[in-house]
Short mmCIF file of C-alpha atoms and ligand atoms in Angstrom, two decimals:
data_model
loop_
_atom_site.label_atom_id
_atom_site.label_comp_id
_atom_site.label_asym_id
_atom_site.label_seq_id
_atom_site.Cartn_x
_atom_site.Cartn_y
_atom_site.Cartn_z
CA MET A 1 -12.45 15.01 22.67
CA LYS A 2 -13.66 13.59 19.41
CA VAL A 3 -12.46 11.93 16.21
CA THR A 4 -14.20 12.44 12.86
CA LEU A 5 -13.70 9.89 10.09
CA TYR A 6 -13.23 11.57 6.71
CA GLY A 7 -12.60 8.32 4.87
CA ALA A 8 -11.97 4.57 5.22
CA ALA A 9 -15.33 4.25 6.96
CA GLY A 10 -17.25 1.37 5.44
CA ASN A 11 -14.72 1.25 2.60
CA VAL A 12 -10.98 0.59 2.26
CA THR A 13 -9.51 3.86 0.95
CA GLY A 14 -9.36 7.55 1.87
CA SER A 15 -7.99 7.12 5.42
CA ALA A 16 -8.34 10.42 7.34
CA TYR A 17 -9.00 10.81 11.08
CA PHE A 18 -9.53 14.30 12.47
CA VAL A 19 -8.73 14.36 16.20
CA GLN A 20 -9.99 17.37 18.18
CA SER A 21 -9.55 18.23 21.83
CA LYS A 22 -9.65 21.53 23.75
CA SER A 23 -5.93 21.97 23.19
CA CYS A 24 -5.19 20.35 19.83
CA ASN A 25 -6.36 19.59 16.31
CA VAL A 26 -4.52 16.71 14.68
CA MET A 27 -5.05 14.82 11.42
CA VAL A 28 -3.98 11.18 11.25
CA ASP A 29 -3.43 10.22 7.57
CA PHE A 30 -5.05 12.11 4.71
CA GLY A 31 -5.45 9.71 1.81
CA ILE A 32 -7.42 9.62 -1.41
CA PHE A 33 -10.33 7.40 -2.35
CA GLN A 34 -9.41 4.88 -5.04
CA GLY A 35 -11.67 2.79 -7.24
CA GLU A 36 -14.81 3.67 -5.28
CA LYS A 37 -16.68 5.92 -7.71
CA SER A 38 -19.30 7.29 -5.31
CA LEU A 39 -16.55 8.43 -2.92
CA GLU A 40 -13.99 9.70 -5.41
CA SER A 41 -15.66 13.14 -5.62
CA ASN A 42 -14.25 13.69 -2.10
CA ASN A 43 -10.75 13.69 -3.61
CA HIS A 44 -11.37 17.12 -5.13
CA ILE A 45 -12.68 18.99 -2.10
CA LEU A 46 -11.47 19.50 1.44
CA PRO A 47 -13.69 18.05 4.20
CA PRO A 48 -15.31 20.73 6.40
CA ILE A 49 -12.18 21.52 8.42
CA ASP A 50 -10.01 24.61 8.78
CA ALA A 51 -6.69 23.38 7.38
CA SER A 52 -4.78 26.38 8.72
CA ALA A 53 -5.99 25.66 12.27
CA LEU A 54 -4.50 22.14 12.37
CA ASP A 55 -1.58 21.73 14.79
CA ALA A 56 -0.09 18.64 13.19
CA VAL A 57 -0.55 15.86 10.68
CA ILE A 58 0.84 12.38 11.24
CA LEU A 59 1.08 9.48 8.77
CA THR A 60 0.82 5.77 9.43
CA HIS A 61 2.49 4.92 6.10
CA ALA A 62 3.16 6.14 2.58
CA HIS A 63 0.41 4.50 0.48
CA LEU A 64 -1.65 6.95 -1.57
CA ASP A 65 -4.89 6.02 0.16
CA HIS A 66 -3.27 7.35 3.36
CA THR A 67 -1.37 10.35 1.93
CA GLY A 68 -2.95 11.37 -1.40
CA ARG A 69 -5.03 14.33 -0.17
CA LEU A 70 -2.08 16.03 1.61
CA PRO A 71 -1.45 18.42 -1.34
CA LEU A 72 -5.06 19.55 -1.02
CA LEU A 73 -4.46 20.28 2.66
CA VAL A 74 -1.48 22.57 2.00
CA LYS A 75 -3.31 24.22 -0.88
CA HIS A 76 -5.96 25.19 1.67
CA GLY A 77 -3.48 26.73 4.05
CA TYR A 78 -1.87 23.97 6.13
CA ALA A 79 1.78 24.83 6.80
CA GLY A 80 2.63 22.82 9.93
CA PRO A 81 4.65 19.65 10.33
CA ILE A 82 3.66 16.33 8.71
CA PHE A 83 5.17 13.68 10.95
CA ALA A 84 6.20 10.26 9.61
CA THR A 85 8.95 7.68 10.02
CA ALA A 86 12.11 8.26 7.97
CA ALA A 87 11.32 5.36 5.60
CA THR A 88 7.78 6.64 5.09
CA ILE A 89 9.17 10.09 4.27
CA ASP A 90 11.40 8.51 1.59
CA ILE A 91 8.52 6.55 0.04
CA VAL A 92 6.01 9.43 0.21
CA GLY A 93 8.37 11.36 -2.06
CA ILE A 94 8.07 8.74 -4.82
CA ILE A 95 4.34 8.24 -4.38
CA LEU A 96 3.18 11.86 -4.31
CA ARG A 97 5.45 12.95 -7.18
CA ASP A 98 4.11 10.08 -9.26
CA ALA A 99 0.53 10.98 -8.34
CA VAL A 100 0.85 14.58 -9.47
CA ARG A 101 2.40 13.40 -12.77
CA VAL A 102 -0.49 10.97 -13.33
CA GLN A 103 -3.02 13.67 -12.46
CA ALA A 104 -1.48 16.09 -14.99
CA HIS A 105 -1.42 13.39 -17.67
CA GLU A 106 -5.09 12.47 -17.14
CA LEU A 107 -6.12 16.11 -17.03
CA ARG A 108 -4.44 16.83 -20.38
CA ARG A 109 -6.43 13.98 -21.91
CA THR A 110 -9.72 15.13 -20.35
CA ASN A 111 -9.16 18.72 -21.44
CA ARG A 112 -8.34 17.73 -25.03
CA LYS A 113 -11.70 15.96 -25.13
CA ARG A 114 -13.49 18.95 -23.56
CA GLU A 115 -11.88 21.32 -26.04
CA ARG A 116 -13.23 19.27 -28.94
CA ILE A 117 -16.80 19.66 -27.64
CA GLY A 118 -16.36 23.32 -26.75
CA GLU A 119 -16.23 22.87 -22.97
CA PRO A 120 -13.86 24.95 -20.78
CA PRO A 121 -10.82 23.12 -19.38
CA VAL A 122 -10.91 21.55 -15.91
CA LYS A 123 -8.34 22.83 -13.41
CA PRO A 124 -6.15 20.41 -11.43
CA ASP A 125 -7.06 19.77 -7.76
CA TYR A 126 -3.54 20.79 -6.80
CA THR A 127 -0.20 21.51 -8.46
CA GLU A 128 3.34 20.20 -8.39
CA ALA A 129 4.20 23.13 -6.11
CA ASP A 130 1.59 21.93 -3.57
CA THR A 131 3.16 18.46 -3.66
CA GLU A 132 6.65 19.86 -3.13
CA LYS A 133 5.31 21.93 -0.22
CA VAL A 134 3.97 18.72 1.37
CA LEU A 135 7.36 17.06 0.99
CA SER A 136 9.08 20.05 2.60
CA LEU A 137 6.82 19.74 5.67
CA LEU A 138 7.65 16.07 6.32
CA THR A 139 9.28 15.69 9.73
CA PRO A 140 10.78 12.41 10.99
CA ILE A 141 9.57 10.63 14.12
CA GLN A 142 11.34 7.79 15.92
CA TYR A 143 9.89 4.36 16.55
CA ASN A 144 8.76 3.46 20.10
CA THR A 145 9.51 6.90 21.51
CA TYR A 146 7.05 9.31 23.12
CA ALA A 147 7.14 12.75 21.55
CA GLN A 148 5.04 15.88 21.71
CA LEU A 149 2.83 16.01 18.59
CA ALA A 150 0.76 19.06 19.50
CA PRO A 151 -0.22 20.91 22.70
CA GLY A 152 -1.61 18.28 25.10
CA CYS A 153 -0.97 15.45 22.68
CA LEU A 154 1.81 12.86 22.92
CA VAL A 155 2.54 10.40 20.12
CA ARG A 156 4.21 7.00 19.98
CA ALA A 157 4.66 5.06 16.73
CA ARG A 158 5.16 1.28 16.61
CA GLU A 159 5.89 -1.13 13.75
CA SER A 160 2.78 -2.31 11.88
CA GLY A 161 4.53 -4.68 9.43
CA HIS A 162 2.61 -3.57 6.30
CA ILE A 163 5.18 -1.81 4.09
CA LEU A 164 8.60 -0.34 4.86
CA GLY A 165 8.17 2.46 7.41
CA SER A 166 4.56 1.61 8.29
CA VAL A 167 3.47 2.17 11.88
CA SER A 168 0.47 2.11 14.16
CA ILE A 169 0.05 5.37 16.03
CA GLU A 170 -0.81 5.93 19.67
CA LEU A 171 -1.94 9.37 20.80
CA THR A 172 -2.20 10.33 24.46
CA VAL A 173 -4.55 13.30 24.55
CA GLU A 174 -5.00 15.37 27.68
CA GLU A 175 -8.17 17.34 28.29
CA ASN A 176 -9.33 18.88 31.60
CA GLY A 177 -6.61 16.93 33.42
CA ASP A 178 -7.94 13.69 31.96
CA LYS A 179 -5.70 11.55 29.73
CA LYS A 180 -7.09 9.33 27.00
CA ILE A 181 -5.18 6.92 24.80
CA ILE A 182 -6.29 6.63 21.18
CA ILE A 183 -4.69 4.07 18.86
CA PHE A 184 -4.81 4.07 15.07
CA SER A 185 -3.74 0.70 13.74
CA GLY A 186 -3.00 1.99 10.23
CA ASP A 187 -2.69 -0.93 7.84
CA ILE A 188 -1.58 -4.04 9.72
CA GLY A 189 0.67 -6.52 7.94
CA PRO A 190 0.44 -10.31 8.18
CA LEU A 191 2.66 -11.93 10.81
CA ASP A 192 4.95 -13.54 8.22
CA MET A 193 5.49 -10.53 5.92
CA ALA A 194 8.76 -10.83 4.01
CA ILE A 195 11.60 -8.51 5.06
CA LEU A 196 9.59 -6.62 7.70
CA LYS A 197 9.27 -7.20 11.43
CA ASP A 198 5.94 -8.32 12.86
CA PRO A 199 3.59 -5.66 14.23
CA ASP A 200 4.52 -4.46 17.73
CA PRO A 201 1.75 -4.84 20.31
CA PHE A 202 -0.07 -2.19 22.35
CA HIS A 203 -1.42 -2.99 25.81
CA GLU A 204 -3.75 -0.21 26.79
CA ALA A 205 -6.21 2.15 25.10
CA ASP A 206 -9.49 4.00 25.54
CA LEU A 207 -10.27 4.07 21.83
CA VAL A 208 -8.89 1.93 18.99
CA PHE A 209 -9.36 2.49 15.26
CA MET A 210 -8.53 -0.83 13.71
CA GLU A 211 -8.34 -1.78 10.04
CA SER A 212 -10.65 -4.61 8.93
CA THR A 213 -9.84 -5.12 5.23
CA TYR A 214 -9.68 -8.92 5.47
CA GLY A 215 -11.72 -9.35 8.63
CA ASP A 216 -13.76 -12.09 6.97
CA HIS A 217 -11.05 -14.66 6.20
CA ASN A 218 -7.52 -15.87 6.62
CA HIS A 219 -5.10 -15.80 3.73
CA ARG A 220 -3.77 -19.05 2.40
CA PRO A 221 -0.73 -20.15 4.44
CA LEU A 222 2.43 -18.56 3.00
CA PRO A 223 4.34 -21.87 2.50
CA GLU A 224 1.53 -23.07 0.18
CA THR A 225 1.67 -19.85 -1.81
CA LEU A 226 5.44 -20.05 -2.18
CA LYS A 227 5.27 -23.71 -3.21
CA GLU A 228 2.80 -22.79 -5.92
CA GLY A 229 5.10 -19.99 -7.10
CA LYS A 230 8.07 -22.37 -7.18
CA GLU A 231 6.14 -24.85 -9.35
CA ILE A 232 5.07 -22.13 -11.79
CA ILE A 233 8.65 -20.88 -12.10
CA GLU A 234 10.16 -24.38 -12.49
CA LYS A 235 7.76 -25.17 -15.31
CA ALA A 236 8.52 -21.88 -17.04
CA ILE A 237 12.26 -22.52 -16.76
CA LEU A 238 11.83 -25.90 -18.49
CA GLN A 239 10.04 -24.12 -21.37
CA LYS A 240 12.88 -21.57 -21.55
CA GLY A 241 10.32 -18.77 -21.71
CA LYS A 242 9.96 -15.43 -20.09
CA ILE A 243 8.07 -15.16 -16.83
CA LEU A 244 6.18 -11.87 -16.86
CA VAL A 245 5.13 -10.65 -13.44
CA PRO A 246 2.78 -7.66 -13.32
CA SER A 247 3.72 -6.17 -10.00
CA PHE A 248 3.01 -3.17 -7.80
CA ALA A 249 6.14 -1.05 -7.50
CA ILE A 250 6.25 -0.59 -3.76
CA GLY A 251 6.16 -3.52 -1.37
CA ARG A 252 5.14 -6.40 -3.62
CA SER A 253 8.13 -6.07 -5.98
CA GLN A 254 10.61 -6.06 -3.10
CA GLN A 255 8.82 -9.01 -1.48
CA LEU A 256 9.14 -11.04 -4.71
CA LEU A 257 12.79 -10.12 -5.21
CA TYR A 258 13.43 -11.28 -1.66
CA TYR A 259 11.63 -14.61 -2.14
CA MET A 260 13.52 -15.25 -5.40
CA ALA A 261 16.90 -14.56 -3.76
CA ARG A 262 16.01 -16.72 -0.76
CA ALA A 263 14.78 -19.60 -2.92
CA VAL A 264 18.04 -19.61 -4.92
CA HIS A 265 20.07 -19.41 -1.70
CA ARG A 266 18.20 -22.40 -0.25
CA GLY A 267 18.64 -24.38 -3.45
CA ASN A 268 14.90 -24.43 -4.12
CA LEU A 269 15.22 -22.71 -7.51
CA PRO A 270 18.04 -22.40 -10.05
CA GLU A 271 19.33 -18.88 -10.57
CA ILE A 272 17.74 -17.09 -13.53
CA PRO A 273 18.07 -13.44 -14.53
CA VAL A 274 15.46 -11.27 -12.79
CA TYR A 275 14.77 -7.92 -14.45
CA LEU A 276 13.04 -5.16 -12.57
CA ASP A 277 11.58 -3.05 -15.36
CA SER A 278 10.08 -0.15 -13.45
CA PRO A 279 11.83 3.08 -12.46
CA MET A 280 9.45 3.47 -9.51
CA ALA A 281 10.07 -0.08 -8.25
CA ILE A 282 13.82 0.42 -8.65
CA GLU A 283 13.64 3.61 -6.59
CA ALA A 284 11.50 1.88 -3.95
CA THR A 285 13.95 -1.03 -3.83
CA LYS A 286 16.80 1.40 -3.14
CA ILE A 287 14.78 2.81 -0.23
CA TYR A 288 14.15 -0.71 1.12
CA SER A 289 17.86 -1.43 0.99
CA SER A 290 18.72 1.86 2.70
CA HIS A 291 16.72 0.90 5.81
CA PRO A 292 18.21 -2.43 7.01
CA GLU A 293 17.38 -1.34 10.59
CA LEU A 294 13.75 -2.17 9.78
CA TYR A 295 14.45 -5.74 8.59
CA ASP A 296 13.30 -8.77 10.54
CA GLU A 297 15.85 -11.32 11.77
CA GLU A 298 15.74 -13.50 8.67
CA ALA A 299 16.22 -10.58 6.28
CA ALA A 300 19.04 -9.20 8.44
CA GLU A 301 20.74 -12.63 8.35
CA LEU A 302 20.39 -12.92 4.55
CA LEU A 303 21.85 -9.43 4.25
CA ARG A 304 24.81 -10.46 6.43
CA LEU A 305 25.37 -13.56 4.30
CA GLY A 306 25.30 -11.46 1.12
CA VAL A 307 22.26 -13.35 -0.23
CA ILE A 308 20.35 -10.14 -0.55
CA LYS A 309 22.59 -7.34 -1.59
CA GLY A 310 21.94 -3.63 -1.80
CA ASP A 311 19.27 -4.36 -4.38
CA LEU A 312 17.68 -7.25 -2.41
CA SER A 313 18.71 -9.91 -4.96
CA GLY A 314 20.68 -10.44 -8.13
CA MET A 315 18.13 -8.38 -10.02
CA ILE A 316 18.98 -6.34 -13.10
CA ALA A 317 17.41 -2.90 -13.21
CA SER A 318 15.91 -1.35 -16.36
CA GLU A 319 15.66 2.35 -15.69
CA THR A 320 15.34 3.78 -19.20
CA ALA A 321 12.86 3.03 -21.98
CA GLU A 322 15.78 1.76 -24.13
CA GLU A 323 16.80 -0.74 -21.45
CA SER A 324 13.17 -1.80 -21.22
CA MET A 325 12.92 -2.27 -24.99
CA ALA A 326 16.14 -4.30 -25.02
CA LEU A 327 14.33 -6.94 -22.94
CA ASN A 328 12.36 -7.84 -26.11
CA GLU A 329 15.53 -9.28 -27.59
CA ILE A 330 16.73 -11.41 -24.68
CA GLU A 331 16.07 -15.13 -24.49
CA GLY A 332 14.40 -16.98 -21.63
CA PRO A 333 14.35 -18.35 -19.09
CA CYS A 334 14.18 -15.12 -17.19
CA MET A 335 11.77 -13.16 -15.05
CA ILE A 336 10.58 -9.66 -15.86
CA MET A 337 8.73 -7.71 -13.18
CA ALA A 338 6.99 -4.58 -14.40
CA GLY A 339 4.08 -2.35 -13.50
CA THR A 340 1.30 -1.91 -13.27
CA GLY A 341 0.08 -4.63 -10.97
CA MET A 342 -3.26 -5.01 -12.77
CA CYS A 343 -1.83 -4.59 -16.31
CA ASN A 344 -3.88 -1.43 -16.89
CA ALA A 345 -0.90 0.69 -17.88
CA GLY A 346 2.88 0.78 -17.61
CA ARG A 347 5.71 -1.21 -19.12
CA ILE A 348 4.11 -4.60 -18.50
CA LEU A 349 1.80 -3.84 -21.46
CA HIS A 350 4.75 -3.77 -23.88
CA HIS A 351 6.01 -7.10 -22.57
CA LEU A 352 2.55 -8.63 -22.80
CA ARG A 353 2.08 -7.38 -26.37
CA HIS A 354 5.42 -8.85 -27.33
CA ASN A 355 5.12 -12.21 -25.56
CA LEU A 356 1.48 -13.23 -24.99
CA SER A 357 1.22 -15.02 -28.32
CA ARG A 358 4.23 -17.24 -27.51
CA SER A 359 3.41 -20.54 -25.89
CA GLU A 360 6.69 -20.62 -23.93
CA THR A 361 5.71 -17.41 -22.06
CA THR A 362 4.32 -17.54 -18.52
CA VAL A 363 2.36 -14.68 -16.98
CA MET A 364 2.50 -15.01 -13.21
CA ILE A 365 -0.24 -13.06 -11.46
CA VAL A 366 0.73 -12.25 -7.85
CA GLY A 367 -1.82 -9.69 -6.74
CA TYR A 368 -5.44 -8.70 -6.75
CA GLN A 369 -6.90 -8.09 -10.25
CA GLY A 370 -9.84 -5.68 -10.28
CA ASN A 371 -12.93 -6.27 -12.40
CA GLY A 372 -12.39 -5.07 -15.95
CA SER A 373 -8.60 -5.04 -15.68
CA LEU A 374 -6.49 -6.73 -18.34
CA GLY A 375 -4.99 -8.94 -15.62
CA ARG A 376 -8.48 -10.17 -14.70
CA ARG A 377 -9.33 -10.92 -18.36
CA LEU A 378 -6.16 -12.97 -18.69
CA LEU A 379 -6.97 -14.88 -15.49
CA ASP A 380 -10.50 -15.50 -16.78
CA GLY A 381 -9.00 -17.27 -19.80
CA ALA A 382 -9.44 -14.69 -22.60
CA LYS A 383 -8.27 -16.17 -25.93
CA THR A 384 -7.36 -12.76 -27.30
CA VAL A 385 -6.85 -9.36 -25.69
CA LYS A 386 -6.50 -5.86 -27.06
CA ILE A 387 -3.29 -4.00 -26.18
CA PHE A 388 -2.60 -0.54 -27.68
CA GLY A 389 -5.49 -1.15 -30.09
CA GLU A 390 -3.93 -4.38 -31.38
CA GLU A 391 -5.62 -7.77 -31.05
CA ILE A 392 -3.16 -10.22 -29.46
CA ALA A 393 -3.67 -13.98 -29.27
CA VAL A 394 -3.11 -15.42 -25.80
CA ASN A 395 -1.01 -18.59 -26.13
CA ALA A 396 1.01 -17.94 -22.99
CA HIS A 397 0.49 -19.88 -19.79
CA ILE A 398 -1.45 -17.71 -17.34
CA ALA A 399 -0.72 -18.72 -13.76
CA SER A 400 -1.79 -17.28 -10.47
CA MET A 401 0.21 -17.33 -7.26
CA GLY A 402 -2.53 -16.43 -4.82
CA GLY A 403 -2.27 -15.60 -1.15
CA LEU A 404 0.36 -12.87 -1.00
CA SER A 405 -1.00 -9.91 0.91
CA ALA A 406 0.34 -6.89 2.74
CA HIS A 407 -2.68 -6.99 5.05
CA ALA A 408 -3.31 -9.19 8.06
CA GLY A 409 -5.97 -11.84 7.63
CA GLN A 410 -8.70 -12.45 10.21
CA SER A 411 -6.69 -14.31 12.86
CA ASP A 412 -3.70 -11.94 12.61
CA LEU A 413 -6.08 -9.02 13.15
CA LEU A 414 -7.46 -10.68 16.26
CA SER A 415 -3.92 -11.35 17.50
CA TRP A 416 -3.15 -7.66 17.08
CA LEU A 417 -6.16 -6.66 19.18
CA GLN A 418 -5.69 -9.36 21.83
CA PRO A 419 -3.14 -7.55 24.09
CA LEU A 420 -5.36 -4.45 24.05
CA ALA A 421 -8.62 -6.19 24.77
CA SER A 422 -8.24 -6.45 28.56
CA SER A 423 -8.17 -2.62 28.85
CA LYS A 424 -11.68 -2.71 27.27
CA PRO A 425 -11.29 0.09 24.75
CA MET A 426 -14.01 1.29 22.42
CA VAL A 427 -13.13 -0.39 19.10
CA VAL A 428 -13.98 1.27 15.79
CA LEU A 429 -13.52 -0.95 12.74
CA SER A 430 -12.32 1.28 9.92
CA HIS A 431 -10.63 0.56 6.57
CA GLY A 432 -13.02 -2.25 5.68
CA GLU A 433 -16.20 -2.94 3.75
CA ASP A 434 -19.14 -4.61 5.47
CA ARG A 435 -17.96 -7.91 4.00
CA GLY A 436 -14.76 -7.65 6.06
CA ARG A 437 -15.80 -5.71 9.14
CA LYS A 438 -19.11 -7.40 10.04
CA PRO A 439 -17.72 -10.92 10.58
CA LEU A 440 -14.74 -9.42 12.42
CA ALA A 441 -17.04 -7.38 14.69
CA GLU A 442 -18.93 -10.56 15.55
CA LEU A 443 -15.70 -12.37 16.49
CA ILE A 444 -14.46 -9.44 18.58
CA LYS A 445 -17.77 -9.36 20.44
CA ASN A 446 -17.67 -13.10 21.14
CA ARG A 447 -14.01 -13.33 22.01
CA PHE A 448 -13.35 -10.08 23.89
CA GLY A 449 -16.82 -8.91 24.94
CA ILE A 450 -16.39 -5.65 23.03
CA MET A 451 -19.04 -4.59 20.51
CA PRO A 452 -17.17 -2.66 17.79
CA VAL A 453 -18.54 0.46 16.12
CA LEU A 454 -18.90 0.27 12.32
CA PRO A 455 -18.65 3.89 11.15
CA GLU A 456 -19.74 5.69 7.99
CA TYR A 457 -18.10 8.68 6.28
CA GLY A 458 -18.27 11.81 8.44
CA ASN A 459 -19.20 9.94 11.66
CA ILE A 460 -17.92 11.47 14.88
CA ILE A 461 -16.60 9.26 17.68
CA THR A 462 -16.72 11.04 21.05
CA LEU A 463 -14.71 10.09 24.13
ZN1 LIG B 1 -1.44 0.54 2.90
#
């Protein structure tokens, strides 16, 4: 049996593992490449596989870099089941529908430009109908339960603590009377992830594909990060300004809502209005609140006490553009969370245009800001920025609450591997650049006596 890596090999996006044995062909994740220009051309073409000959697809979680090429797969003839946990199925719906909308929007812009220079229009990689077909194929799997995935292939999914519904996947593949256990970690969350349970351990494997995004360092301890956030918010409240939080819609927004509600409950912060100005984040929050069975003990307790309600906190939702606009008129102190997380698009831009020139405003950065993004320019201390073609003076306080991450840092990754190490599996470090995977490989070699494989795109791992 063999596994071919069609992504997340030496880089952090495009997860896709093609598992082949004599009796089955299975794809684990099928995501797009994001922000890695040399790899993005792979988003438009199918890898050299026969999509119609696949027995099954299974997803570790809903993020686009694990699911974004699924429409391409059905366009090329795949019509079998796409297995995922119930929460992942709910979130995939939001993510893939949004992706096809964004694709159509960008294509219209590209084609207008091409028309002006007499070039023929570019066709989309896939259509809305392909996306809907993907959603119709989604089939729920249970946690911690063995089930038949394909002929000669059993699956078991266990919590990975990364986003709601995320799991690591164990396949037991039988070939010539021989059974092999292959584990795909998916994205592993940090041990103290808000709301979610910690990753569940595995104890035995022949082959392990393990993510290595932050294999080179540990994140700052969470209590320090939260203390920093509290100080930023307290200062902003004294200035009676708005706290603008550029935030990713799924995962990070719910985490922040949770921390705000918990801080008020514990008396660490006074209650201020929290507006969630993002239809996608509102939808994701509803999905989080519809899966209390996935909460950790603390979140379950806060739910019982009524501290987090159906919407995770006392947040006020702005679904429509009018509701969003009305936020211009309200007075601080208040918090407004809006997308996108790097301030490259979305409703946060309107709030920034309206409030950046005011000295009482605070912009609280809570996530990674890519090079060239507006969020990065603000963090770097830009005195003015251009938003919708307009030059805006930056008089607001720009603050960063660093350390929040949905990925395990170095020592949490090692803790995840620890219970597996005594079975001496082959370890393949995927979902990581050299910066992350090389130091981790060194540690795994020294600590467990296993020399991990560092794959490249298209590499085949044979068992
Ligand atoms: Zn992810």
